[in-house]
Amino acid sequence: MEYAISLRNITKLYGGLRAVDNFSLDVRSETIFGLLGPNGAGKTTLIKILTTLMHPTSGSASVEGYSILTDDKAVRRLIGVVPQENNLDRYLTARENLALHARMHGIRSRDYNPRIDELLELFGLSGRQHDFPDTFSGGMQRRLVVARALIHNPRVLFLDEPTAGLDPQSRRVLWEHIQSLRSTMTIFLTTHYMDEAEELCERIVIMDHGTTLVDGTAEELKERFAHSHLYELEFRANSDRYEGVLRAFSFIESFERRGNVFRLVLPAEEFLKPLMDGIGSADIKRICLEEPSLEDVFIGLTGKKIRE
Ligand SMILES: Nc1ncnc2c1ncn2[C@@H]1O[C@H](COP(=O)(O)OP(=O)(O)OP(=O)(O)O)[C@@H](O)[C@H]1O
Ligand SMILES: [Mg+2]
């Protein structure tokens, strides 16, 4: 199958709020797809719709060819889900959590026990398998939730902010696990970490207010932004005075200061000369053209204002 996930004109209203707005998308089989967007953009709502936890207000979608509306049981058999909030059963041990999930998928104990052993080992949880999730660190709980989502060998794995709140070590461990699944299943993940999206995803969609803003590889998205001429300018001294000078240039499109370092966006290369003429070169330590980062693209598209 060429596409593991297809969405057609999905809209979701919560009362008067349009959380997802006529959203369409096709995700290729056995690829890692990343959905990015500010708080409240509609990512979790889309995942809830695709994992059959919620009906869309209108539109249709399919997972592995099965309709989320009319074949929801078939969809649920084929997917693994790591929700945004850990939803482990706190009255069951780590192992029991995995076993319960396997039984819910109709797997027999002689089949699931070796699978559980394998996953506990893989996720470094064997030594704590008889402990309750409440006694685990955030990173261990997250690894357990991912292990649980993999028990029944899903064809499509949904990961809603899989590494939120984890330390850099735990994030990297999870990245390695996700990388190791590459080409064995389709992975649909959301994240607020730009490095995570760049590291893992072969395709990225940035969404806001329920709709797609851009779609492509990390390189393509940055390339599309490269036309905005982003310069980094560092002064040796007198930065406060130069801030005033820079602010007076009306052609500077955007402006950010950290200590003696300024990041400026110019409309075009031609504006570099008037800029340099205006400030003189005496106190300049360094000026360089910056490659836009994925975060520049994200902020450029979704703005700097804080969300819900
Ligand atoms: N059950 C609900 N009832 C009413 N409004 C909701 C409900 N769930 C989500 N919303 C609203 O829908 C919008 C989209 O929420 P959603 O959780 O899908 O965003 P998100 O992109 O996952 O955000 P985050 O990055 O914070 O997880 C938000 O404005 C949110 O407040
Ligand atoms: Mg969310």
GROMACS .gro file of C-alpha atoms and ligand atoms in nm:
model
  340
    1MET     CA    1   0.000   0.000   0.000
    2GLU     CA    2   0.143   0.334  -0.101
    3TYR     CA    3  -0.017   0.536   0.177
    4ALA     CA    4  -0.065   0.407   0.530
    5ILE     CA    5  -0.266   0.709   0.641
    6SER     CA    6  -0.501   0.926   0.435
    7LEU     CA    7  -0.709   1.215   0.559
    8ARG     CA    8  -0.967   1.391   0.344
    9ASN     CA    9  -1.112   1.727   0.442
   10ILE     CA   10  -1.119   1.650   0.812
   11THR     CA   11  -1.286   1.917   1.024
   12LYS     CA   12  -1.338   1.899   1.400
   13LEU     CA   13  -1.546   2.150   1.589
   14TYR     CA   14  -1.552   2.169   1.968
   15GLY     CA   15  -1.864   2.378   2.012
   16GLY     CA   16  -1.776   2.694   1.823
   17LEU     CA   17  -1.402   2.623   1.812
   18ARG     CA   18  -1.264   2.492   1.482
   19ALA     CA   19  -0.977   2.276   1.613
   20VAL     CA   20  -0.914   2.105   1.277
   21ASP     CA   21  -1.010   2.285   0.960
   22ASN     CA   22  -1.058   2.094   0.635
   23PHE     CA   23  -0.731   1.902   0.680
   24SER     CA   24  -0.608   1.662   0.412
   25LEU     CA   25  -0.291   1.453   0.412
   26ASP     CA   26  -0.141   1.129   0.281
   27VAL     CA   27   0.142   0.960   0.469
   28ARG     CA   28   0.355   0.709   0.282
   29SER     CA   29   0.384   0.359   0.423
   30GLU     CA   30   0.685   0.276   0.635
   31THR     CA   31   0.807   0.632   0.670
   32ILE     CA   32   0.843   0.855   0.976
   33PHE     CA   33   0.614   1.154   0.951
   34GLY     CA   34   0.630   1.452   1.187
   35LEU     CA   35   0.344   1.689   1.269
   36LEU     CA   36   0.457   2.015   1.428
   37GLY     CA   37   0.259   2.313   1.552
   38PRO     CA   38   0.217   2.545   1.850
   39ASN     CA   39   0.005   2.453   2.154
   40GLY     CA   40  -0.355   2.420   2.044
   41ALA     CA   41  -0.273   2.379   1.673
   42GLY     CA   42  -0.486   2.064   1.651
   43LYS     CA   43  -0.223   1.786   1.654
   44THR     CA   44  -0.368   1.576   1.935
   45THR     CA   45  -0.717   1.619   1.795
   46LEU     CA   46  -0.596   1.475   1.462
   47ILE     CA   47  -0.430   1.183   1.640
   48LYS     CA   48  -0.746   1.115   1.840
   49ILE     CA   49  -0.946   1.107   1.518
   50LEU     CA   50  -0.697   0.877   1.342
   51THR     CA   51  -0.684   0.641   1.640
   52THR     CA   52  -1.068   0.625   1.650
   53LEU     CA   53  -1.096   0.786   1.995
   54MET     CA   54  -1.300   1.066   1.846
   55HIS     CA   55  -1.519   1.122   1.540
   56PRO     CA   56  -1.447   1.412   1.309
   57THR     CA   57  -1.728   1.661   1.259
   58SER     CA   58  -1.688   1.606   0.885
   59GLY     CA   59  -1.447   1.448   0.641
   60SER     CA   60  -1.304   1.099   0.617
   61ALA     CA   61  -0.979   0.919   0.692
   62SER     CA   62  -0.830   0.576   0.655
   63VAL     CA   63  -0.546   0.385   0.817
   64GLU     CA   64  -0.396   0.097   0.618
   65GLY     CA   65  -0.695   0.125   0.390
   66TYR     CA   66  -0.954   0.088   0.668
   67SER     CA   67  -1.199   0.369   0.731
   68ILE     CA   68  -1.177   0.523   1.077
   69LEU     CA   69  -1.553   0.571   1.061
   70THR     CA   70  -1.679   0.234   0.943
   71ASP     CA   71  -1.388  -0.003   1.014
   72ASP     CA   72  -1.274   0.133   1.347
   73LYS     CA   73  -1.216  -0.216   1.494
   74ALA     CA   74  -0.982  -0.307   1.209
   75VAL     CA   75  -0.800   0.024   1.251
   76ARG     CA   76  -0.751  -0.037   1.625
   77ARG     CA   77  -0.603  -0.381   1.559
   78LEU     CA   78  -0.338  -0.233   1.331
   79ILE     CA   79  -0.224   0.068   1.531
   80GLY     CA   80  -0.010   0.134   1.835
   81VAL     CA   81  -0.069   0.457   2.027
   82VAL     CA   82   0.147   0.659   2.263
   83PRO     CA   83  -0.087   0.932   2.387
   84GLN     CA   84   0.030   1.276   2.495
   85GLU     CA   85  -0.041   1.190   2.861
   86ASN     CA   86   0.088   0.860   3.000
   87ASN     CA   87  -0.218   0.646   3.063
   88LEU     CA   88  -0.062   0.349   3.240
   89ASP     CA   89  -0.271   0.157   3.491
   90ARG     CA   90  -0.113   0.260   3.822
   91TYR     CA   91  -0.252  -0.044   4.006
   92LEU     CA   92  -0.075  -0.287   3.772
   93THR     CA   93   0.299  -0.353   3.756
   94ALA     CA   94   0.495  -0.266   3.443
   95ARG     CA   95   0.473  -0.627   3.323
   96GLU     CA   96   0.101  -0.651   3.403
   97ASN     CA   97   0.038  -0.331   3.208
   98LEU     CA   98   0.198  -0.491   2.903
   99ALA     CA   99   0.014  -0.822   2.955
  100LEU     CA  100  -0.324  -0.650   2.987
  101HIS     CA  101  -0.265  -0.466   2.661
  102ALA     CA  102  -0.161  -0.790   2.486
  103ARG     CA  103  -0.478  -0.965   2.610
  104MET     CA  104  -0.691  -0.676   2.489
  105HIS     CA  105  -0.543  -0.744   2.147
  106GLY     CA  106  -0.643  -1.110   2.175
  107ILE     CA  107  -0.286  -1.240   2.206
  108ARG     CA  108  -0.240  -1.561   2.406
  109SER     CA  109  -0.005  -1.570   2.703
  110ARG     CA  110   0.236  -1.818   2.546
  111ASP     CA  111   0.279  -1.570   2.262
  112TYR     CA  112   0.284  -1.249   2.458
  113ASN     CA  113   0.514  -1.355   2.742
  114PRO     CA  114   0.826  -1.391   2.525
  115ARG     CA  115   0.730  -1.068   2.343
  116ILE     CA  116   0.702  -0.885   2.675
  117ASP     CA  117   1.044  -1.020   2.783
  118GLU     CA  118   1.192  -0.895   2.459
  119LEU     CA  119   1.039  -0.546   2.487
  120LEU     CA  120   1.129  -0.507   2.856
  121GLU     CA  121   1.487  -0.594   2.768
  122LEU     CA  122   1.492  -0.363   2.465
  123PHE     CA  123   1.360  -0.068   2.666
  124GLY     CA  124   1.585  -0.133   2.967
  125LEU     CA  125   1.294  -0.210   3.199
  126SER     CA  126   1.351  -0.580   3.282
  127GLY     CA  127   1.487  -0.504   3.627
  128ARG     CA  128   1.180  -0.298   3.720
  129GLN     CA  129   0.912  -0.510   3.554
  130HIS     CA  130   0.740  -0.601   3.884
  131ASP     CA  131   0.726  -0.243   4.007
  132PHE     CA  132   0.434  -0.003   3.973
  133PRO     CA  133   0.455   0.282   3.718
  134ASP     CA  134   0.416   0.547   3.989
  135THR     CA  135   0.761   0.448   4.117
  136PHE     CA  136   0.916   0.509   3.773
  137SER     CA  137   1.084   0.825   3.648
  138GLY     CA  138   0.914   1.014   3.364
  139GLY     CA  139   1.158   0.865   3.114
  140MET     CA  140   1.091   0.509   3.230
  141GLN     CA  141   0.715   0.560   3.218
  142ARG     CA  142   0.742   0.695   2.866
  143ARG     CA  143   0.953   0.396   2.756
  144LEU     CA  144   0.694   0.164   2.908
  145VAL     CA  145   0.413   0.337   2.716
  146VAL     CA  146   0.611   0.300   2.391
  147ALA     CA  147   0.684  -0.067   2.470
  148ARG     CA  148   0.313  -0.123   2.533
  149ALA     CA  149   0.223   0.034   2.199
  150LEU     CA  150   0.453  -0.215   2.023
  151ILE     CA  151   0.333  -0.540   2.185
  152HIS     CA  152   0.098  -0.643   1.905
  153ASN     CA  153   0.342  -0.546   1.625
  154PRO     CA  154   0.136  -0.256   1.491
  155ARG     CA  155   0.155  -0.152   1.127
  156VAL     CA  156   0.115   0.214   1.218
  157LEU     CA  157   0.250   0.378   1.534
  158PHE     CA  158   0.115   0.710   1.661
  159LEU     CA  159   0.344   0.898   1.900
  160ASP     CA  160   0.201   1.217   2.051
  161GLU     CA  161   0.502   1.408   2.190
  162PRO     CA  162   0.687   1.088   2.278
  163THR     CA  163   0.980   1.262   2.446
  164ALA     CA  164   0.809   1.557   2.618
  165GLY     CA  165   0.969   1.628   2.952
  166LEU     CA  166   1.250   1.374   2.913
  167ASP     CA  167   1.617   1.447   2.979
  168PRO     CA  168   1.855   1.449   2.680
  169GLN     CA  169   1.976   1.096   2.756
  170SER     CA  170   1.625   0.946   2.770
  171ARG     CA  171   1.526   1.135   2.455
  172ARG     CA  172   1.822   0.990   2.268
  173VAL     CA  173   1.742   0.639   2.388
  174LEU     CA  174   1.385   0.677   2.261
  175TRP     CA  175   1.511   0.823   1.933
  176GLU     CA  176   1.725   0.514   1.884
  177HIS     CA  177   1.425   0.289   1.943
  178ILE     CA  178   1.217   0.491   1.699
  179GLN     CA  179   1.502   0.485   1.443
  180SER     CA  180   1.526   0.109   1.480
  181LEU     CA  181   1.159   0.080   1.375
  182ARG     CA  182   1.221   0.280   1.057
  183SER     CA  183   1.102   0.094   0.745
  184THR     CA  184   0.926  -0.171   0.953
  185MET     CA  185   0.612   0.033   1.021
  186THR     CA  186   0.463   0.376   0.956
  187ILE     CA  187   0.528   0.625   1.234
  188PHE     CA  188   0.321   0.940   1.284
  189LEU     CA  189   0.466   1.161   1.553
  190THR     CA  190   0.413   1.505   1.698
  191THR     CA  191   0.683   1.700   1.874
  192HIS     CA  192   0.778   2.047   1.994
  193TYR     CA  193   1.148   1.963   1.960
  194MET     CA  194   1.286   2.081   1.628
  195ASP     CA  195   1.599   1.865   1.664
  196GLU     CA  196   1.377   1.562   1.714
  197ALA     CA  197   1.180   1.636   1.399
  198GLU     CA  198   1.503   1.686   1.203
  199GLU     CA  199   1.664   1.373   1.342
  200LEU     CA  200   1.371   1.139   1.289
  201CYS     CA  201   1.126   1.261   1.029
  202GLU     CA  202   1.163   1.222   0.655
  203ARG     CA  203   0.868   1.453   0.610
  204ILE     CA  204   0.737   1.736   0.826
  205VAL     CA  205   0.411   1.927   0.826
  206ILE     CA  206   0.384   2.244   1.033
  207MET     CA  207   0.023   2.321   1.118
  208ASP     CA  208  -0.157   2.598   1.301
  209HIS     CA  209  -0.524   2.675   1.370
  210GLY     CA  210  -0.620   2.334   1.235
  211THR     CA  211  -0.460   2.367   0.891
  212THR     CA  212  -0.133   2.291   0.715
  213LEU     CA  213   0.114   2.578   0.676
  214VAL     CA  214   0.404   2.394   0.511
  215ASP     CA  215   0.488   2.042   0.408
  216GLY     CA  216   0.823   1.892   0.310
  217THR     CA  217   1.156   1.760   0.433
  218ALA     CA  218   1.339   1.964   0.696
  219GLU     CA  219   1.584   2.069   0.425
  220GLU     CA  220   1.304   2.182   0.192
  221LEU     CA  221   1.136   2.385   0.464
  222LYS     CA  222   1.462   2.560   0.550
  223GLU     CA  223   1.539   2.612   0.183
  224ARG     CA  224   1.206   2.784   0.135
  225PHE     CA  225   1.300   3.022   0.415
  226ALA     CA  226   1.655   3.080   0.299
  227HIS     CA  227   1.541   3.375   0.086
  228SER     CA  228   1.487   3.578   0.400
  229HIS     CA  229   1.837   3.708   0.456
  230LEU     CA  230   1.923   3.628   0.812
  231TYR     CA  231   2.245   3.779   0.946
  232GLU     CA  232   2.420   3.743   1.274
  233LEU     CA  233   2.611   4.050   1.382
  234GLU     CA  234   2.838   4.059   1.686
  235PHE     CA  235   2.984   4.375   1.839
  236ARG     CA  236   3.302   4.403   2.041
  237ALA     CA  237   3.164   4.691   2.249
  238ASN     CA  238   2.892   4.961   2.269
  239SER     CA  239   2.612   4.715   2.192
  240ASP     CA  240   2.348   4.926   2.366
  241ARG     CA  241   2.428   5.220   2.141
  242TYR     CA  242   2.426   4.998   1.830
  243GLU     CA  243   2.088   4.857   1.929
  244GLY     CA  244   1.950   5.209   1.897
  245VAL     CA  245   2.124   5.256   1.562
  246LEU     CA  246   1.987   4.926   1.430
  247ARG     CA  247   1.636   5.000   1.548
  248ALA     CA  248   1.638   5.318   1.344
  249PHE     CA  249   1.678   5.122   1.017
  250SER     CA  250   1.325   5.081   0.890
  251PHE     CA  251   1.429   4.819   0.633
  252ILE     CA  252   1.526   4.563   0.900
  253GLU     CA  253   1.244   4.310   0.894
  254SER     CA  254   1.306   4.146   1.227
  255PHE     CA  255   1.546   4.190   1.507
  256GLU     CA  256   1.664   3.989   1.806
  257ARG     CA  257   1.940   4.061   2.057
  258ARG     CA  258   2.132   3.834   2.291
  259GLY     CA  259   2.406   4.026   2.468
  260ASN     CA  260   2.641   4.154   2.200
  261VAL     CA  261   2.492   3.934   1.929
  262PHE     CA  262   2.212   4.055   1.704
  263ARG     CA  263   2.011   3.846   1.461
  264LEU     CA  264   1.865   4.050   1.178
  265VAL     CA  265   1.647   3.968   0.882
  266LEU     CA  266   1.702   4.191   0.579
  267PRO     CA  267   1.461   4.197   0.284
  268ALA     CA  268   1.746   4.144   0.037
  269GLU     CA  269   2.122   4.132   0.006
  270GLU     CA  270   2.134   4.491  -0.125
  271PHE     CA  271   2.045   4.620   0.222
  272LEU     CA  272   2.373   4.496   0.366
  273LYS     CA  273   2.567   4.795   0.231
  274PRO     CA  274   2.343   5.068   0.380
  275LEU     CA  275   2.345   4.869   0.704
  276MET     CA  276   2.724   4.855   0.717
  277ASP     CA  277   2.756   5.220   0.612
  278GLY     CA  278   2.515   5.315   0.889
  279ILE     CA  279   2.692   5.140   1.172
  280GLY     CA  280   3.054   5.173   1.055
  281SER     CA  281   3.291   4.883   1.106
  282ALA     CA  282   3.485   4.994   1.414
  283ASP     CA  283   3.314   4.780   1.677
  284ILE     CA  284   3.204   4.486   1.461
  285LYS     CA  285   3.358   4.160   1.574
  286ARG     CA  286   3.179   3.931   1.330
  287ILE     CA  287   2.904   3.936   1.072
  288CYS     CA  288   2.778   3.625   0.897
  289LEU     CA  289   2.492   3.503   0.688
  290GLU     CA  290   2.297   3.248   0.890
  291GLU     CA  291   2.133   2.935   0.757
  292PRO     CA  292   1.777   2.940   0.889
  293SER     CA  293   1.707   2.667   1.143
  294LEU     CA  294   1.385   2.467   1.155
  295GLU     CA  295   1.296   2.678   1.457
  296ASP     CA  296   1.334   2.996   1.246
  297VAL     CA  297   1.092   2.843   0.997
  298PHE     CA  298   0.850   2.747   1.274
  299ILE     CA  299   0.858   3.089   1.444
  300GLY     CA  300   0.848   3.265   1.107
  301LEU     CA  301   0.529   3.081   1.018
  302THR     CA  302   0.351   3.068   1.350
  303GLY     CA  303   0.468   3.394   1.509
  304LYS     CA  304   0.621   3.475   1.845
  305LYS     CA  305   0.302   3.518   2.045
  306ILE     CA  306   0.247   3.262   2.320
  307ARG     CA  307  -0.045   3.019   2.276
  308GLU     CA  308  -0.287   2.854   2.514
  309LIG     N1  309  -1.219   1.811   2.443
  309LIG     C1  310  -1.207   1.937   2.404
  309LIG     N2  311  -1.308   2.025   2.419
  309LIG     C2  312  -1.298   2.153   2.378
  309LIG     N3  313  -1.188   2.204   2.317
  309LIG     C3  314  -1.085   2.121   2.300
  309LIG     C4  315  -1.087   1.984   2.342
  309LIG     N4  316  -0.970   1.926   2.309
  309LIG     C5  317  -0.896   2.022   2.251
  309LIG     N5  318  -0.964   2.139   2.245
  309LIG     C6  319  -0.916   2.264   2.182
  309LIG     O1  320  -0.888   2.234   2.047
  309LIG     C7  321  -0.771   2.300   2.003
  309LIG     C8  322  -0.670   2.198   1.954
  309LIG     O2  323  -0.625   2.120   2.065
  309LIG     P1  324  -0.521   2.003   2.050
  309LIG     O3  325  -0.513   1.934   2.183
  309LIG     O4  326  -0.557   1.920   1.933
  309LIG     O5  327  -0.387   2.084   2.020
  309LIG     P2  328  -0.236   2.034   2.011
  309LIG     O6  329  -0.184   2.080   1.880
  309LIG     O7  330  -0.226   1.891   2.043
  309LIG     O8  331  -0.167   2.121   2.126
  309LIG     P3  332  -0.045   2.084   2.227
  309LIG     O9  333   0.080   2.112   2.153
  309LIG    O10  334  -0.065   2.182   2.341
  309LIG    O11  335  -0.062   1.943   2.271
  309LIG     C9  336  -0.723   2.382   2.121
  309LIG    O12  337  -0.773   2.513   2.105
  309LIG    C10  338  -0.786   2.313   2.241
  309LIG    O13  339  -0.807   2.404   2.346
  310MG      MG  340  -0.131   1.783   2.185
   0.00000   0.00000   0.00000
